[in-house]
Coordinates of C-alpha atoms in Angstrom, one line a residue:
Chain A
X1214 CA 6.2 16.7 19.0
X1215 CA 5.7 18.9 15.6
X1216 CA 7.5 21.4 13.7
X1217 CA 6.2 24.7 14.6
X1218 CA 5.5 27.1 11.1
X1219 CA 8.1 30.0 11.6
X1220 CA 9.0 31.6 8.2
X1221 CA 7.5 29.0 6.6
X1222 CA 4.5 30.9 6.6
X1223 CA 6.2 34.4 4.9
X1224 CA 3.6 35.3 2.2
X1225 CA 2.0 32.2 1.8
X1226 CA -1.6 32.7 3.0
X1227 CA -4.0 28.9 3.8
X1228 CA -7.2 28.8 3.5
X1229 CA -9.9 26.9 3.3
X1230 CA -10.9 26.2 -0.6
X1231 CA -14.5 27.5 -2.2
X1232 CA -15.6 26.0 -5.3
X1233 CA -13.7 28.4 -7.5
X1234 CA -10.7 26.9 -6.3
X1235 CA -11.3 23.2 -7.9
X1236 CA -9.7 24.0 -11.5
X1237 CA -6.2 24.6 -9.6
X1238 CA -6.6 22.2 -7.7
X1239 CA -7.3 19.4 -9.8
X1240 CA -4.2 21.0 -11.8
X1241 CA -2.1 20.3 -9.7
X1242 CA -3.0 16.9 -8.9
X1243 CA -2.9 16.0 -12.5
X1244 CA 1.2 17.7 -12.7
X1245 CA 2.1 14.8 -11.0
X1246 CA 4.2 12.0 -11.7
X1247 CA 1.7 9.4 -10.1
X1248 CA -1.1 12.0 -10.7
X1249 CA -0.8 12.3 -14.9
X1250 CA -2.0 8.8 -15.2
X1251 CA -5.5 9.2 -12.8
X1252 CA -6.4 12.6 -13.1
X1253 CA -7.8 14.4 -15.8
X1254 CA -7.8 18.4 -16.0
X1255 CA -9.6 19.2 -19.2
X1256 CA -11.6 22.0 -19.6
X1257 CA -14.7 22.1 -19.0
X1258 CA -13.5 19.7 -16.0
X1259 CA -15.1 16.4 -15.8
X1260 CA -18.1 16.9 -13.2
X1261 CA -16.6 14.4 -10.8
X1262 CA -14.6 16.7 -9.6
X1263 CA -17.8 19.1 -9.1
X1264 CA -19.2 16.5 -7.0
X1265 CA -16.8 15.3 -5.2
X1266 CA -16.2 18.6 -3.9
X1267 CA -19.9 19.7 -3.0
X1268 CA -20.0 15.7 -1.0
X1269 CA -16.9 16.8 1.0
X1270 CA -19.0 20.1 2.0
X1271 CA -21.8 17.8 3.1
X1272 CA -20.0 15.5 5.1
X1273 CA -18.8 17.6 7.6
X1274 CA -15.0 17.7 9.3
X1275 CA -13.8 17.2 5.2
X1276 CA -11.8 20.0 3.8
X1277 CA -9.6 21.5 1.1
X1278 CA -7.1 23.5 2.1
X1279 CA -5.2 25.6 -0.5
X1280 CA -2.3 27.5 0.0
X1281 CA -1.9 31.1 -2.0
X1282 CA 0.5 33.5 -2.7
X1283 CA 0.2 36.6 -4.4
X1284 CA -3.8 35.3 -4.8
X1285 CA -2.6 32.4 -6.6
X1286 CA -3.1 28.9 -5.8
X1287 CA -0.3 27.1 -5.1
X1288 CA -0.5 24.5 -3.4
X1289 CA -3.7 22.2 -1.8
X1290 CA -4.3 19.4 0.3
X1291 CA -7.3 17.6 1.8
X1292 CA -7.7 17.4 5.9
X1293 CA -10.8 15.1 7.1
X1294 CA -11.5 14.9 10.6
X1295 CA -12.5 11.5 11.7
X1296 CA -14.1 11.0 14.9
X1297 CA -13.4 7.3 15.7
X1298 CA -14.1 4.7 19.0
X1299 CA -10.3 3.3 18.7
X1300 CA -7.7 4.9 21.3
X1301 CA -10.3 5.9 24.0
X1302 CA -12.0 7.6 21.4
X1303 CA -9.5 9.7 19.8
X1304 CA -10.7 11.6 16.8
X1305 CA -7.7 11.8 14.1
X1306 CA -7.0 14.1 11.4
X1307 CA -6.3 12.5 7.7
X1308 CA -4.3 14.2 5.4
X1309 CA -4.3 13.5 1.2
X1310 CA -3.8 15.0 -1.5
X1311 CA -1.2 17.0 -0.5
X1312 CA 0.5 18.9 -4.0
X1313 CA 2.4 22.1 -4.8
X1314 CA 2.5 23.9 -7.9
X1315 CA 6.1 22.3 -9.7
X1316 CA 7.0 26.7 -10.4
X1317 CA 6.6 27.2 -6.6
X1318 CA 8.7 24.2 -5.2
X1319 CA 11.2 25.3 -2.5
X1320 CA 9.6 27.9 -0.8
X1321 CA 8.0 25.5 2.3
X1322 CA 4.7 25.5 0.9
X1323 CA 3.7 22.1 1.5
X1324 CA 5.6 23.0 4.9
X1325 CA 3.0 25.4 5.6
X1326 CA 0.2 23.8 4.3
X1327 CA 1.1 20.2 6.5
X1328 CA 1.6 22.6 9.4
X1329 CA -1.6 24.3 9.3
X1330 CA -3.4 21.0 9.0
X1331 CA -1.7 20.0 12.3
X1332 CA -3.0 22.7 14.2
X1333 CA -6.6 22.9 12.7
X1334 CA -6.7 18.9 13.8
X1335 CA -5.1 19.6 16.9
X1336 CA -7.5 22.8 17.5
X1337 CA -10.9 20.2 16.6
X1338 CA -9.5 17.9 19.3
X1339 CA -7.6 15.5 17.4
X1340 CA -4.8 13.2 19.4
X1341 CA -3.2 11.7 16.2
X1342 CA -2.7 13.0 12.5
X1343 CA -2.1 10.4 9.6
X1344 CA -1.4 9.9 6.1
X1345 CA 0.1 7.8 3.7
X1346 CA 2.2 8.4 1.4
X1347 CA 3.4 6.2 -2.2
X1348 CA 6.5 3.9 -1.4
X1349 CA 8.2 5.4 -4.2
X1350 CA 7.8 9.0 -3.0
X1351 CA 11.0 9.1 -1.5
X1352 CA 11.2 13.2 -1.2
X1353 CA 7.6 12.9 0.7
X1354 CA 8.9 10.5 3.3
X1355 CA 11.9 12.7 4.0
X1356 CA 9.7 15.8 4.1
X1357 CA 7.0 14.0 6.7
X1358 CA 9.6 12.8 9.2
X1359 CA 11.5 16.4 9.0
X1360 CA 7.7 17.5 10.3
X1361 CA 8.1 14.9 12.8
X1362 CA 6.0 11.7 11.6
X1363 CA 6.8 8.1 12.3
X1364 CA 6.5 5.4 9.5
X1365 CA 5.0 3.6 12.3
X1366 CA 2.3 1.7 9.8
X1367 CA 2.4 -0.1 6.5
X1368 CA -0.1 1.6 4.3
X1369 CA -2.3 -1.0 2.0
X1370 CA -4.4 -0.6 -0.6
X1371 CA -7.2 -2.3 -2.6
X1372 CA -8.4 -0.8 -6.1
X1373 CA -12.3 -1.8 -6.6
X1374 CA -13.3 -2.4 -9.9
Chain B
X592 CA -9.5 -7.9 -7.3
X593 CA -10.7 -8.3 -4.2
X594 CA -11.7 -11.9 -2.4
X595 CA -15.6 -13.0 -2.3
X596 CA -16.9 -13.8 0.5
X597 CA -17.6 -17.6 0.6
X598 CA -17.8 -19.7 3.7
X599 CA -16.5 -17.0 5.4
X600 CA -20.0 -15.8 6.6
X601 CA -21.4 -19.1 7.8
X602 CA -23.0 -18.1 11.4
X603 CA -21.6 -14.6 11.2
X604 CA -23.7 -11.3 10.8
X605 CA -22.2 -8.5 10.2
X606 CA -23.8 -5.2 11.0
X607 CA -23.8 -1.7 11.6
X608 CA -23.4 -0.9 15.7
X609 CA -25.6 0.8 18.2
X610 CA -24.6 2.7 21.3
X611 CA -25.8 -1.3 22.7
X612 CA -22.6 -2.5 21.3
X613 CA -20.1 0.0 22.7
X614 CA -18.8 -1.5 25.8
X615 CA -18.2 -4.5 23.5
X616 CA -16.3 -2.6 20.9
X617 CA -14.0 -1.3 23.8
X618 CA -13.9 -4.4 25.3
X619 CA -12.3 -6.0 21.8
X620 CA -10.1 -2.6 21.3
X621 CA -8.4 -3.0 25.1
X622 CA -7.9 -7.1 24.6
X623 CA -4.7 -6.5 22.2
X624 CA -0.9 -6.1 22.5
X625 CA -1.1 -2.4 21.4
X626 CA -4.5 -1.8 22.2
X627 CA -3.7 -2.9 25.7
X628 CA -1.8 0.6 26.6
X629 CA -4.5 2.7 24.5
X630 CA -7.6 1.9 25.6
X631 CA -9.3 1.8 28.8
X632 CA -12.3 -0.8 29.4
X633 CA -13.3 -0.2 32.8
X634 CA -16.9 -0.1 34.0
X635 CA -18.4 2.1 33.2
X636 CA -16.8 3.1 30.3
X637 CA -15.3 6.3 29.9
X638 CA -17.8 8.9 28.4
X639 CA -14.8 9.7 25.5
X640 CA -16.2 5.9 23.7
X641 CA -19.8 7.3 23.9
X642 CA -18.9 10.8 22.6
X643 CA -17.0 9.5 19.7
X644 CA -19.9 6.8 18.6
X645 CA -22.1 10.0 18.4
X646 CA -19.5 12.4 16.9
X647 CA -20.0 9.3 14.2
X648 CA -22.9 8.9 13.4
X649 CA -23.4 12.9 13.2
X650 CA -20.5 13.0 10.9
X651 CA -22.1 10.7 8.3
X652 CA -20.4 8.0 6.5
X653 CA -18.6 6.9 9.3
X654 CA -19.9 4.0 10.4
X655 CA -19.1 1.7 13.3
X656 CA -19.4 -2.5 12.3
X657 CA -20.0 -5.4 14.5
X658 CA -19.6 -9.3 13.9
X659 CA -22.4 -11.5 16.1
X660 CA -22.1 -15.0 16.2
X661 CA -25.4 -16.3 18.2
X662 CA -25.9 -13.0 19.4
X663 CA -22.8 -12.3 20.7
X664 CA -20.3 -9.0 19.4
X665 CA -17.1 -10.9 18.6
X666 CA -15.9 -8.5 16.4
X667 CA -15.6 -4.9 14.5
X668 CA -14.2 -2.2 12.7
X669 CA -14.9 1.3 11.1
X670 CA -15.3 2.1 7.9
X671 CA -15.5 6.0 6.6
X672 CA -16.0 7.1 3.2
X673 CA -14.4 9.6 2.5
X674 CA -15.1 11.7 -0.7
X675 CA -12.0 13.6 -2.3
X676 CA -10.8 15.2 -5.8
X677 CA -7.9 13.0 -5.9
X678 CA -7.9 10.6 -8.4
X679 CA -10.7 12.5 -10.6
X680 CA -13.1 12.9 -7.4
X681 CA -12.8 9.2 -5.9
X682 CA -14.1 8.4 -2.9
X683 CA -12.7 6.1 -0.6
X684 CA -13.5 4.0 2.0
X685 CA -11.1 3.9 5.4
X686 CA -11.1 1.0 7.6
X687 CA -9.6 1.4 10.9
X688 CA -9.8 -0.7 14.5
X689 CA -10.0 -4.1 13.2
X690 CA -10.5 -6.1 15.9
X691 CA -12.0 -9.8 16.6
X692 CA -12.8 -11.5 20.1
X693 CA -9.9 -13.8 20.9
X694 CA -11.8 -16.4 21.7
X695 CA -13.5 -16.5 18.1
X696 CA -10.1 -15.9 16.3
X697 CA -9.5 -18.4 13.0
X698 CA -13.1 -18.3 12.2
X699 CA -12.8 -15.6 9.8
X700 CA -14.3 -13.2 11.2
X701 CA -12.2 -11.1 10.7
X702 CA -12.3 -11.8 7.1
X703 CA -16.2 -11.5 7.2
X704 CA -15.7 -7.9 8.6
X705 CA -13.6 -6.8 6.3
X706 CA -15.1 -8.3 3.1
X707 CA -18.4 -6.3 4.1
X708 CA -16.7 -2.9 4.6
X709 CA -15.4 -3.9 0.8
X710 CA -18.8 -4.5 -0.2
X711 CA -20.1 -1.7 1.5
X712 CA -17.9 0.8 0.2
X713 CA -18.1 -0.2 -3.5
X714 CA -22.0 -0.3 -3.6
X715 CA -21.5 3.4 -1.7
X716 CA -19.2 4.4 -5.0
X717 CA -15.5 4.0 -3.5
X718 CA -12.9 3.2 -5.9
X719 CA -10.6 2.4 -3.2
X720 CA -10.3 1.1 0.1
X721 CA -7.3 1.4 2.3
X722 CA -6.4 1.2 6.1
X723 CA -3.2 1.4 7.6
X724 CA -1.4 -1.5 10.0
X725 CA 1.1 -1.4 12.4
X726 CA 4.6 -2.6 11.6
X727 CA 4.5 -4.7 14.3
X728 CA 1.3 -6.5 13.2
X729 CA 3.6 -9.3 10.2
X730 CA 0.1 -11.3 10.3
X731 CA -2.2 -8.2 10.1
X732 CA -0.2 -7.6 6.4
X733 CA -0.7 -11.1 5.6
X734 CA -4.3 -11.3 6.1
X735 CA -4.7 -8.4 4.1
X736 CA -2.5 -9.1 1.2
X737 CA -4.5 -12.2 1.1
X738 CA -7.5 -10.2 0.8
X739 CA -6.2 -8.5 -2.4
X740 CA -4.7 -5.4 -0.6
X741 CA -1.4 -4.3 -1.6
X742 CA 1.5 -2.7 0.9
X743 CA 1.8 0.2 -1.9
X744 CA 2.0 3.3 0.8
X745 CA 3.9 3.9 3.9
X746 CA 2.1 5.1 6.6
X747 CA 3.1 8.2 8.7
X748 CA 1.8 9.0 12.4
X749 CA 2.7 12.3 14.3
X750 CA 0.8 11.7 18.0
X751 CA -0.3 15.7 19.2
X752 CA 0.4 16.6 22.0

């Protein structure tokens, strides 16, 4: 059903992100058009970010990914497993967060990092991978259904006070 | 921004499942148009429902809810929090498998379900909650627009193989 990586993966290395990682990665979510106005990258870094991070760790089946290359960090997104009763108790794999350094666009980073998600999911068990993705993110929509998702769902949202 | 709940709860309790309320859960997931081809109900259950429930409740934060009206399971649907950077280190809550007994439907029950995971995941720190419905389901985006959610995201499936 999914793209396999091929040269999407030249030079571009995935891993899974420590806590030295979190000032990149909270970068690039900020050098974002939808991301300038919600995240905040000031240094020191607000400690949200801090925790946030160290609650994923203790969750379990919650992790940032980043992508390097050259032993920079170029490009991150978050992949929680979710074990679930729905679909004869098909666990699924949840992307977010998925953003690549604006100086590195073009060279099939997000590709790689998607694709490795996909196979870490698939590799835990998973029978489904989802994620949803801004209706104004036009580029994204394009770039998921190359990889070979549907917009199969309508994806809602309700901000809590 | 979200609905309160009101009359909505009369003669409803909502609450977190045990392994007791499987069968029921799978029951409600299999008696639906899509769930129908998905699911498998048959006694006994298939050991993948019971697997799942406990692959849930080791994960943490990912908690299976029931409806009872005079002791009866008439309804449910997960809820996971989900802690992230995104969106300077929000945690959100992810409801999925909404489902209520057909022969309790228009007693808001659904409504009492979902209203809770609200509740649940604000007073647990989310500063969203989202969930994902299927194109075909025009009432499904309805009741939840009602609710306060807004149809800002697509959302993207790729099924694995």
């Amino acid at each position: 059903m999914q793209q396999k990586a091929t040269d999407a993966a030249v030079g571009i290395r995935i891993r899974v992100a420590t806590r030295d990682d979190i000032p990149a990665v909270a970068r690039m979510l900020a050098d974002d058009p939808l991301g300038a106005g919600r995240e905040d990258d000031t240094d020191p870094l607000p400690a949200a970010y801090w925790d946030a991070f160290d609650a994923m760790q203790d969750q379990g089946g919650n992790d940032l990914l980043v992508a390097e290359i050259d032993g920079a960090v170029v490009g991150c997104l978050q992949l929680t497993l979710i074990p679930g009763l729905a679909r004869r108790g098909m666990m699924r794999g949840q992307i977010e967060g998925v953003r690549v350094d604006h100086a590195f666009r073009g060279r099939k980073i997000g590709e790689a990092l998607v694709l490795t998600a996909i196979d870490r999911a698939q590799t835990a068990g998973a029978g489904l991978v989802q994620l949803t993705t801004d209706n104004s993110r036009a580029d994204a929509h394009r770039f998921y259904e190359r990889l070979g998702f549907s917009h199969s769902h309508a994806g809602l949202k309700l901000a809590l006070d």
